[in-house]
Amino acid sequence: MKWKQYTIQTTTQAEDLVSGMLADLGIAGVQIEDNVPLSAEDKEKMFIDILPELPPDEGIARVSFFLDAEQQQDAILAQVREELEDLKLFVDVGSGEITQSETEDKDWINNWKKYFKSFVLEDILIKPTWEEKPREGNYRHVIEIDPGTSFGTGKHETTQLCIRQLYKYLKPGMRILDVGCGSGILSLVCLKLGAGKVVGTDIDPLCMGAARDNMAINRLSAEDADFYLGNLIDDGDLQEKVGGGYDIVVANILADIVIPLTPVAANHIREGGIYITSGIIDFKEEAVVKAVKESGFEILEICHQGEWVSITARK
C-alpha cells in the first residue's frame, strides 16, 4: 500500500503541540525532525557512543504524518489547517506550510532481518531463529537469537569483544552478572559455556521479554537465569536483589555509562573476580581505564576491534 506523507513546517517550540494536535485528530505514527541536541537522558537510551553531528538548531522542526488511500484526506487536511490556525493564538507555529509526498508501506520492525545472517564466533554458531542451521560447520555450540527490538544479535564488534573475553575467563559453574543484557545474547553465551547461574539487568522493559524468550528458544532452563528491569547504577532495590559475590560481571553498554557503573559493579564482584566491559569507543578508552583503576581493579587486557574497545580487569 502507498501512503501519503504530509509534512508540517513548524518550530521546535511548537512541535510537541502540533504532534498532540494530530493525535487528538486520530492521526497516529507522527514523525518529528529537528536539530535540537539530545539531552543526557536521551543519550543514555542510545546504543552508540558517537552520535551524528547536527547542523545548528535554528528553531525549525518538521512534523510528518501519514494517511492511506481509504482515509478522507481532504477533510483531515482541512481539520489540520484549522487546528494550526487555532494554535497560532498561543504559540509561534512557524510557516505552518504543509507539503505532500508519497511513501511505500514497509514493515520497518522486521525489515532489518535481511541483514542478520548466521555466523560463527570462536566455536559458537549464532543464527537468527528464522534461518535453517547450516548442515556443515566447525562449531560446538549453537545459539538461536531473535532480538526483536532489543540490542544484541552478536554481530556488533562490542558484543564479539565480550564473547572472546568470556571464552578466556569463564569457567564451568561460575555466577555471572550481565549488566545491560539486551536480547540476552551474552547471558546465552555464558550458559552455553557452562556458567552455573546468570543474572541480567536492563533499563528497557522490552529486553526482559526478549531475553526470556531467547532462553526458551535455546532450550535453556529458566531457573538458570534471572532478568531484572532497572538501572543498577542508582537503584538500591535492584542492587540488593542482584546481590554480590559474582565471578564475572560483563557490561556491554556505553563508555559514559560504564564509567559510573564501574564502582557499583565492584560491589557485586567477589575478590579476584573478573570485570569485562565493552561498548567503549576508542577515544574514551583512557577515561574508562581511569575509572576501572580507581574502583579497585587491576587491568588484565585491553582489546580492540575496529574503533571499539574492551577492557578486562580483576578485582
mmCIF file of C-alpha atoms in Angstrom:
data_model
loop_
_atom_site.group_PDB
_atom_site.id
_atom_site.type_symbol
_atom_site.label_atom_id
_atom_site.label_comp_id
_atom_site.label_asym_id
_atom_site.label_seq_id
_atom_site.Cartn_x
_atom_site.Cartn_y
_atom_site.Cartn_z
ATOM 1 C CA MET A 1 0.000 0.000 0.000
ATOM 2 C CA LYS A 2 1.209 3.503 -0.774
ATOM 3 C CA TRP A 3 0.751 6.210 1.843
ATOM 4 C CA LYS A 4 0.578 9.954 1.500
ATOM 5 C CA GLN A 5 3.103 11.664 3.724
ATOM 6 C CA TYR A 6 2.252 15.189 4.841
ATOM 7 C CA THR A 7 4.907 17.350 6.494
ATOM 8 C CA ILE A 8 4.141 20.458 8.507
ATOM 9 C CA GLN A 9 6.877 23.106 8.632
ATOM 10 C CA THR A 10 6.781 24.434 12.205
ATOM 11 C CA THR A 11 9.018 25.458 15.112
ATOM 12 C CA THR A 12 10.774 23.408 17.781
ATOM 13 C CA GLN A 13 8.765 25.405 20.311
ATOM 14 C CA ALA A 14 5.508 24.164 18.786
ATOM 15 C CA GLU A 15 6.464 20.644 17.636
ATOM 16 C CA ASP A 16 5.003 18.892 20.713
ATOM 17 C CA LEU A 17 1.770 20.880 20.488
ATOM 18 C CA VAL A 18 1.465 20.108 16.766
ATOM 19 C CA SER A 19 2.089 16.407 17.434
ATOM 20 C CA GLY A 20 -0.517 16.410 20.198
ATOM 21 C CA MET A 21 -2.995 18.136 17.926
ATOM 22 C CA LEU A 22 -2.528 15.421 15.284
ATOM 23 C CA ALA A 23 -3.019 12.727 17.911
ATOM 24 C CA ASP A 24 -6.238 14.404 19.031
ATOM 25 C CA LEU A 25 -7.452 14.192 15.432
ATOM 26 C CA GLY A 26 -6.844 10.428 15.474
ATOM 27 C CA ILE A 27 -3.639 10.533 13.417
ATOM 28 C CA ALA A 28 -1.056 8.016 14.621
ATOM 29 C CA GLY A 29 2.563 7.480 13.623
ATOM 30 C CA VAL A 30 3.832 11.062 13.824
ATOM 31 C CA GLN A 31 7.479 11.678 12.880
ATOM 32 C CA ILE A 32 9.439 14.700 14.146
ATOM 33 C CA GLU A 33 12.655 16.043 12.603
ATOM 34 C CA ASP A 34 14.662 18.823 14.221
ATOM 35 C CA ASN A 35 18.235 19.758 15.140
ATOM 36 C CA VAL A 36 17.682 20.015 18.884
ATOM 37 C CA PRO A 37 20.684 18.450 20.706
ATOM 38 C CA LEU A 38 19.903 15.267 22.643
ATOM 39 C CA SER A 39 19.631 15.504 26.404
ATOM 40 C CA ALA A 40 21.850 13.406 28.685
ATOM 41 C CA GLU A 41 18.828 11.182 29.387
ATOM 42 C CA ASP A 42 18.241 10.663 25.654
ATOM 43 C CA LYS A 43 21.888 9.730 25.106
ATOM 44 C CA GLU A 44 21.725 7.081 27.844
ATOM 45 C CA LYS A 45 19.000 5.329 25.861
ATOM 46 C CA MET A 46 21.101 5.178 22.690
ATOM 47 C CA PHE A 47 23.118 2.108 21.690
ATOM 48 C CA ILE A 48 26.019 4.081 20.246
ATOM 49 C CA ASP A 49 28.651 6.403 21.686
ATOM 50 C CA ILE A 50 29.114 8.588 18.613
ATOM 51 C CA LEU A 51 26.010 10.499 17.656
ATOM 52 C CA PRO A 52 25.633 12.197 14.276
ATOM 53 C CA GLU A 53 26.691 15.843 14.164
ATOM 54 C CA LEU A 54 23.667 18.025 13.556
ATOM 55 C CA PRO A 55 23.533 21.455 11.923
ATOM 56 C CA PRO A 56 22.913 24.361 14.313
ATOM 57 C CA ASP A 57 19.447 24.411 15.861
ATOM 58 C CA GLU A 58 17.613 27.244 14.128
ATOM 59 C CA GLY A 59 14.331 26.536 15.857
ATOM 60 C CA ILE A 60 12.826 24.833 12.804
ATOM 61 C CA ALA A 61 11.019 21.491 13.021
ATOM 62 C CA ARG A 62 9.174 19.239 10.582
ATOM 63 C CA VAL A 63 6.270 17.161 11.833
ATOM 64 C CA SER A 64 5.143 14.451 9.407
ATOM 65 C CA PHE A 65 2.051 12.255 9.431
ATOM 66 C CA PHE A 66 0.757 9.554 7.103
ATOM 67 C CA LEU A 67 -2.648 8.907 5.560
ATOM 68 C CA ASP A 68 -3.704 5.920 3.482
ATOM 69 C CA ALA A 69 -5.958 5.914 0.436
ATOM 70 C CA GLU A 70 -9.021 4.863 2.432
ATOM 71 C CA GLN A 71 -8.945 7.949 4.643
ATOM 72 C CA GLN A 72 -10.773 11.138 3.695
ATOM 73 C CA GLN A 73 -7.598 13.084 3.203
ATOM 74 C CA ASP A 74 -9.083 16.415 2.113
ATOM 75 C CA ALA A 75 -11.319 16.538 5.172
ATOM 76 C CA ILE A 76 -8.476 15.601 7.516
ATOM 77 C CA LEU A 77 -6.160 18.209 5.980
ATOM 78 C CA ALA A 78 -8.842 20.838 6.412
ATOM 79 C CA GLN A 79 -9.070 19.936 10.102
ATOM 80 C CA VAL A 80 -5.286 20.072 10.456
ATOM 81 C CA ARG A 81 -5.135 23.548 8.898
ATOM 82 C CA GLU A 82 -7.969 24.761 11.124
ATOM 83 C CA GLU A 83 -6.240 23.458 14.250
ATOM 84 C CA LEU A 84 -2.946 25.066 13.172
ATOM 85 C CA GLU A 85 -4.717 28.421 12.960
ATOM 86 C CA ASP A 86 -6.011 27.923 16.497
ATOM 87 C CA LEU A 87 -2.517 27.054 17.762
ATOM 88 C CA LYS A 88 -1.174 30.316 16.340
ATOM 89 C CA LEU A 89 -3.092 32.136 19.068
ATOM 90 C CA PHE A 90 -0.891 30.512 21.718
ATOM 91 C CA VAL A 91 2.467 29.692 20.151
ATOM 92 C CA ASP A 92 4.660 30.503 17.152
ATOM 93 C CA VAL A 93 3.952 27.629 14.749
ATOM 94 C CA GLY A 94 6.217 28.998 12.018
ATOM 95 C CA SER A 95 5.000 28.980 8.436
ATOM 96 C CA GLY A 96 2.632 26.064 9.045
ATOM 97 C CA GLU A 97 3.127 25.084 5.400
ATOM 98 C CA ILE A 98 2.082 21.506 4.592
ATOM 99 C CA THR A 99 3.946 19.638 1.863
ATOM 100 C CA GLN A 100 2.973 16.280 0.391
ATOM 101 C CA SER A 101 4.944 13.227 -0.746
ATOM 102 C CA GLU A 102 4.346 9.504 -1.179
ATOM 103 C CA THR A 103 5.919 6.602 0.689
ATOM 104 C CA GLU A 104 5.759 2.803 0.470
ATOM 105 C CA ASP A 105 4.127 0.693 3.168
ATOM 106 C CA LYS A 106 7.112 -1.116 4.693
ATOM 107 C CA ASP A 107 7.450 -3.449 7.635
ATOM 108 C CA TRP A 108 10.021 -1.333 9.472
ATOM 109 C CA ILE A 109 10.025 -3.575 12.555
ATOM 110 C CA ASN A 110 11.110 -6.657 10.579
ATOM 111 C CA ASN A 111 12.892 -5.138 7.573
ATOM 112 C CA TRP A 112 16.295 -5.278 9.329
ATOM 113 C CA LYS A 113 16.172 -9.069 9.480
ATOM 114 C CA LYS A 114 17.546 -9.443 5.962
ATOM 115 C CA TYR A 115 20.885 -8.092 7.271
ATOM 116 C CA PHE A 116 21.199 -10.588 10.154
ATOM 117 C CA LYS A 117 22.747 -13.835 8.896
ATOM 118 C CA SER A 118 24.259 -16.839 10.660
ATOM 119 C CA PHE A 119 27.928 -16.587 11.617
ATOM 120 C CA VAL A 120 30.481 -18.444 13.731
ATOM 121 C CA LEU A 121 32.427 -16.774 16.552
ATOM 122 C CA GLU A 122 35.041 -18.906 18.296
ATOM 123 C CA ASP A 123 33.201 -22.263 18.215
ATOM 124 C CA ILE A 124 29.650 -20.919 18.591
ATOM 125 C CA LEU A 125 27.250 -20.714 15.675
ATOM 126 C CA ILE A 126 24.994 -17.697 16.229
ATOM 127 C CA LYS A 127 21.970 -17.815 13.977
ATOM 128 C CA PRO A 128 18.662 -15.971 13.654
ATOM 129 C CA THR A 129 15.656 -18.080 14.538
ATOM 130 C CA TRP A 130 14.213 -17.669 11.046
ATOM 131 C CA GLU A 131 17.191 -19.301 9.283
ATOM 132 C CA GLU A 132 17.916 -23.005 8.914
ATOM 133 C CA LYS A 133 21.024 -24.329 10.665
ATOM 134 C CA PRO A 134 23.896 -24.875 8.190
ATOM 135 C CA ARG A 135 24.499 -28.554 7.501
ATOM 136 C CA GLU A 136 28.253 -28.181 7.837
ATOM 137 C CA GLY A 137 30.458 -26.021 10.030
ATOM 138 C CA ASN A 138 33.194 -26.072 12.628
ATOM 139 C CA TYR A 139 31.302 -25.244 15.836
ATOM 140 C CA ARG A 140 30.398 -26.909 19.145
ATOM 141 C CA HIS A 141 27.513 -24.757 20.320
ATOM 142 C CA VAL A 142 24.508 -23.204 18.621
ATOM 143 C CA ILE A 143 22.711 -20.080 19.815
ATOM 144 C CA GLU A 144 19.466 -19.105 18.152
ATOM 145 C CA ILE A 145 18.558 -15.476 18.640
ATOM 146 C CA ASP A 146 15.623 -13.231 17.880
ATOM 147 C CA PRO A 147 16.488 -9.843 19.374
ATOM 148 C CA GLY A 148 13.158 -8.300 18.419
ATOM 149 C CA THR A 149 13.580 -4.588 19.148
ATOM 150 C CA SER A 150 16.330 -5.240 21.732
ATOM 151 C CA PHE A 151 20.046 -4.726 21.195
ATOM 152 C CA GLY A 152 22.086 -7.859 20.628
ATOM 153 C CA THR A 153 22.478 -10.116 17.618
ATOM 154 C CA GLY A 154 26.114 -10.891 18.393
ATOM 155 C CA LYS A 155 27.350 -9.258 15.186
ATOM 156 C CA HIS A 156 28.363 -5.922 16.683
ATOM 157 C CA GLU A 157 32.082 -5.534 17.416
ATOM 158 C CA THR A 158 31.446 -4.735 21.063
ATOM 159 C CA THR A 159 29.467 -7.941 21.605
ATOM 160 C CA GLN A 160 32.130 -10.018 19.868
ATOM 161 C CA LEU A 161 34.841 -8.481 22.038
ATOM 162 C CA CYS A 162 32.888 -9.529 25.145
ATOM 163 C CA ILE A 163 32.290 -13.051 23.852
ATOM 164 C CA ARG A 164 36.002 -13.577 23.200
ATOM 165 C CA GLN A 165 36.842 -12.472 26.748
ATOM 166 C CA LEU A 166 34.173 -14.747 28.199
ATOM 167 C CA TYR A 167 35.854 -17.631 26.377
ATOM 168 C CA LYS A 168 39.103 -16.795 28.154
ATOM 169 C CA TYR A 169 37.865 -16.250 31.681
ATOM 170 C CA LEU A 170 34.600 -18.145 32.208
ATOM 171 C CA LYS A 171 34.866 -21.489 33.984
ATOM 172 C CA PRO A 172 32.067 -24.052 34.475
ATOM 173 C CA GLY A 173 29.774 -23.305 37.395
ATOM 174 C CA MET A 174 30.603 -19.600 37.630
ATOM 175 C CA ARG A 175 27.995 -16.975 38.588
ATOM 176 C CA ILE A 176 27.700 -14.201 36.014
ATOM 177 C CA LEU A 177 26.101 -10.753 36.147
ATOM 178 C CA ASP A 178 25.201 -9.356 32.689
ATOM 179 C CA VAL A 179 24.539 -5.608 33.014
ATOM 180 C CA GLY A 180 22.659 -4.176 30.033
ATOM 181 C CA CYS A 181 21.664 -7.658 28.882
ATOM 182 C CA GLY A 182 19.594 -6.536 25.874
ATOM 183 C CA SER A 183 18.385 -9.584 23.959
ATOM 184 C CA GLY A 184 20.281 -11.828 26.388
ATOM 185 C CA ILE A 185 22.971 -12.795 23.872
ATOM 186 C CA LEU A 186 25.861 -12.668 26.379
ATOM 187 C CA SER A 187 23.799 -14.482 29.023
ATOM 188 C CA LEU A 188 23.111 -17.246 26.494
ATOM 189 C CA VAL A 189 26.815 -17.492 25.645
ATOM 190 C CA CYS A 190 27.691 -17.771 29.342
ATOM 191 C CA LEU A 191 25.241 -20.618 29.881
ATOM 192 C CA LYS A 192 26.437 -22.427 26.751
ATOM 193 C CA LEU A 193 29.981 -22.169 28.112
ATOM 194 C CA GLY A 194 28.910 -23.788 31.378
ATOM 195 C CA ALA A 195 28.013 -20.930 33.720
ATOM 196 C CA GLY A 196 26.066 -22.128 36.744
ATOM 197 C CA LYS A 197 23.866 -19.055 37.070
ATOM 198 C CA VAL A 198 23.336 -15.828 35.123
ATOM 199 C CA VAL A 199 21.594 -12.661 36.276
ATOM 200 C CA GLY A 200 20.824 -9.992 33.678
ATOM 201 C CA THR A 201 19.657 -6.403 34.103
ATOM 202 C CA ASP A 202 18.487 -3.780 31.639
ATOM 203 C CA ILE A 203 16.633 -0.456 31.696
ATOM 204 C CA ASP A 204 14.492 -1.393 28.672
ATOM 205 C CA PRO A 205 11.351 -3.403 29.551
ATOM 206 C CA LEU A 206 11.339 -4.936 26.040
ATOM 207 C CA CYS A 207 14.626 -6.647 26.865
ATOM 208 C CA MET A 208 13.047 -8.654 29.666
ATOM 209 C CA GLY A 209 10.703 -10.478 27.306
ATOM 210 C CA ALA A 210 13.329 -10.845 24.577
ATOM 211 C CA ALA A 211 15.904 -12.361 26.943
ATOM 212 C CA ARG A 212 13.424 -14.823 28.445
ATOM 213 C CA ASP A 213 12.103 -15.778 25.005
ATOM 214 C CA ASN A 214 15.633 -16.444 23.756
ATOM 215 C CA MET A 215 16.292 -18.643 26.788
ATOM 216 C CA ALA A 216 13.270 -20.751 25.826
ATOM 217 C CA ILE A 217 14.229 -20.811 22.135
ATOM 218 C CA ASN A 218 17.617 -22.265 23.114
ATOM 219 C CA ARG A 219 16.018 -24.819 25.468
ATOM 220 C CA LEU A 220 17.816 -23.372 28.479
ATOM 221 C CA SER A 221 16.192 -23.713 31.872
ATOM 222 C CA ALA A 222 14.509 -20.558 33.168
ATOM 223 C CA GLU A 223 15.949 -21.447 36.583
ATOM 224 C CA ASP A 224 19.471 -20.817 35.275
ATOM 225 C CA ALA A 225 18.902 -17.111 34.574
ATOM 226 C CA ASP A 226 17.060 -14.226 36.213
ATOM 227 C CA PHE A 227 16.399 -10.973 34.378
ATOM 228 C CA TYR A 228 15.574 -7.768 36.215
ATOM 229 C CA LEU A 229 14.368 -4.407 34.952
ATOM 230 C CA GLY A 230 16.160 -1.338 36.310
ATOM 231 C CA ASN A 231 19.286 0.805 36.411
ATOM 232 C CA LEU A 232 21.937 -0.902 38.544
ATOM 233 C CA ILE A 233 23.833 2.378 38.953
ATOM 234 C CA ASP A 234 21.313 4.117 41.192
ATOM 235 C CA ASP A 235 18.559 1.616 42.003
ATOM 236 C CA GLY A 236 19.223 0.410 45.550
ATOM 237 C CA ASP A 237 16.414 -2.142 45.481
ATOM 238 C CA LEU A 238 17.822 -3.657 42.281
ATOM 239 C CA GLN A 239 21.330 -3.729 43.740
ATOM 240 C CA GLU A 240 20.021 -5.646 46.744
ATOM 241 C CA LYS A 241 18.011 -8.007 44.551
ATOM 242 C CA VAL A 242 21.019 -8.747 42.319
ATOM 243 C CA GLY A 243 23.301 -9.409 45.276
ATOM 244 C CA GLY A 244 27.046 -9.918 45.212
ATOM 245 C CA GLY A 245 29.855 -12.436 45.001
ATOM 246 C CA TYR A 246 29.797 -12.803 41.211
ATOM 247 C CA ASP A 247 32.734 -14.477 39.485
ATOM 248 C CA ILE A 248 32.293 -12.299 36.389
ATOM 249 C CA VAL A 249 30.441 -9.082 35.703
ATOM 250 C CA VAL A 250 30.082 -8.294 31.999
ATOM 251 C CA ALA A 251 28.786 -4.932 30.779
ATOM 252 C CA ASN A 252 28.475 -4.176 27.086
ATOM 253 C CA ILE A 253 26.906 -0.731 27.232
ATOM 254 C CA LEU A 254 28.442 2.696 26.548
ATOM 255 C CA ALA A 255 31.561 4.391 27.875
ATOM 256 C CA ASP A 256 29.542 7.172 29.509
ATOM 257 C CA ILE A 257 27.519 4.558 31.406
ATOM 258 C CA VAL A 258 30.412 2.172 32.100
ATOM 259 C CA ILE A 259 32.272 4.923 33.995
ATOM 260 C CA PRO A 260 29.623 5.453 36.736
ATOM 261 C CA LEU A 261 28.706 1.752 36.639
ATOM 262 C CA THR A 262 32.228 0.530 37.451
ATOM 263 C CA PRO A 263 32.384 1.409 41.181
ATOM 264 C CA VAL A 264 28.910 -0.102 41.576
ATOM 265 C CA ALA A 265 29.935 -3.247 39.694
ATOM 266 C CA ALA A 266 32.894 -3.599 42.066
ATOM 267 C CA ASN A 267 30.409 -4.154 44.912
ATOM 268 C CA HIS A 268 28.910 -7.147 43.104
ATOM 269 C CA ILE A 269 32.176 -8.929 42.194
ATOM 270 C CA ARG A 270 33.998 -11.258 44.545
ATOM 271 C CA GLU A 271 37.654 -10.666 45.376
ATOM 272 C CA GLY A 272 39.632 -11.951 42.393
ATOM 273 C CA GLY A 273 36.564 -11.810 40.167
ATOM 274 C CA ILE A 274 36.652 -10.564 36.585
ATOM 275 C CA TYR A 275 35.116 -7.402 35.139
ATOM 276 C CA ILE A 276 34.592 -7.449 31.341
ATOM 277 C CA THR A 277 33.284 -4.313 29.716
ATOM 278 C CA SER A 278 32.863 -3.053 26.183
ATOM 279 C CA GLY A 279 30.781 -0.593 24.188
ATOM 280 C CA ILE A 280 33.713 1.805 24.543
ATOM 281 C CA ILE A 281 34.618 3.964 21.556
ATOM 282 C CA ASP A 282 38.394 4.241 21.199
ATOM 283 C CA PHE A 283 38.784 7.914 22.154
ATOM 284 C CA LYS A 284 37.090 7.204 25.516
ATOM 285 C CA GLU A 285 39.402 4.331 26.393
ATOM 286 C CA GLU A 286 41.598 6.411 28.713
ATOM 287 C CA ALA A 287 38.629 7.700 30.734
ATOM 288 C CA VAL A 288 37.254 4.186 31.246
ATOM 289 C CA VAL A 289 40.677 2.783 32.192
ATOM 290 C CA LYS A 290 40.960 5.529 34.816
ATOM 291 C CA ALA A 291 37.516 4.676 36.259
ATOM 292 C CA VAL A 292 38.338 0.959 36.341
ATOM 293 C CA LYS A 293 41.628 1.503 38.200
ATOM 294 C CA GLU A 294 40.070 3.962 40.650
ATOM 295 C CA SER A 295 37.407 1.367 41.514
ATOM 296 C CA GLY A 296 39.999 -1.115 42.759
ATOM 297 C CA PHE A 297 40.549 -3.209 39.642
ATOM 298 C CA GLU A 298 43.762 -4.412 38.044
ATOM 299 C CA ILE A 299 43.717 -4.121 34.250
ATOM 300 C CA LEU A 300 44.364 -7.514 32.634
ATOM 301 C CA GLU A 301 43.700 -6.836 28.956
ATOM 302 C CA ILE A 302 42.646 -4.049 26.621
ATOM 303 C CA CYS A 303 41.382 -5.405 23.303
ATOM 304 C CA HIS A 304 40.419 -3.532 20.151
ATOM 305 C CA GLN A 305 38.188 -4.363 17.212
ATOM 306 C CA GLY A 306 37.762 -1.598 14.692
ATOM 307 C CA GLU A 307 37.112 1.597 16.667
ATOM 308 C CA TRP A 308 35.722 -0.294 19.675
ATOM 309 C CA VAL A 309 37.487 -1.251 22.902
ATOM 310 C CA SER A 310 37.001 -3.949 25.528
ATOM 311 C CA ILE A 311 38.658 -3.694 28.952
ATOM 312 C CA THR A 312 39.070 -6.761 31.162
ATOM 313 C CA ALA A 313 40.114 -6.332 34.779
ATOM 314 C CA ARG A 314 40.443 -8.283 38.034
ATOM 315 C CA LYS A 315 39.157 -7.101 41.422
#
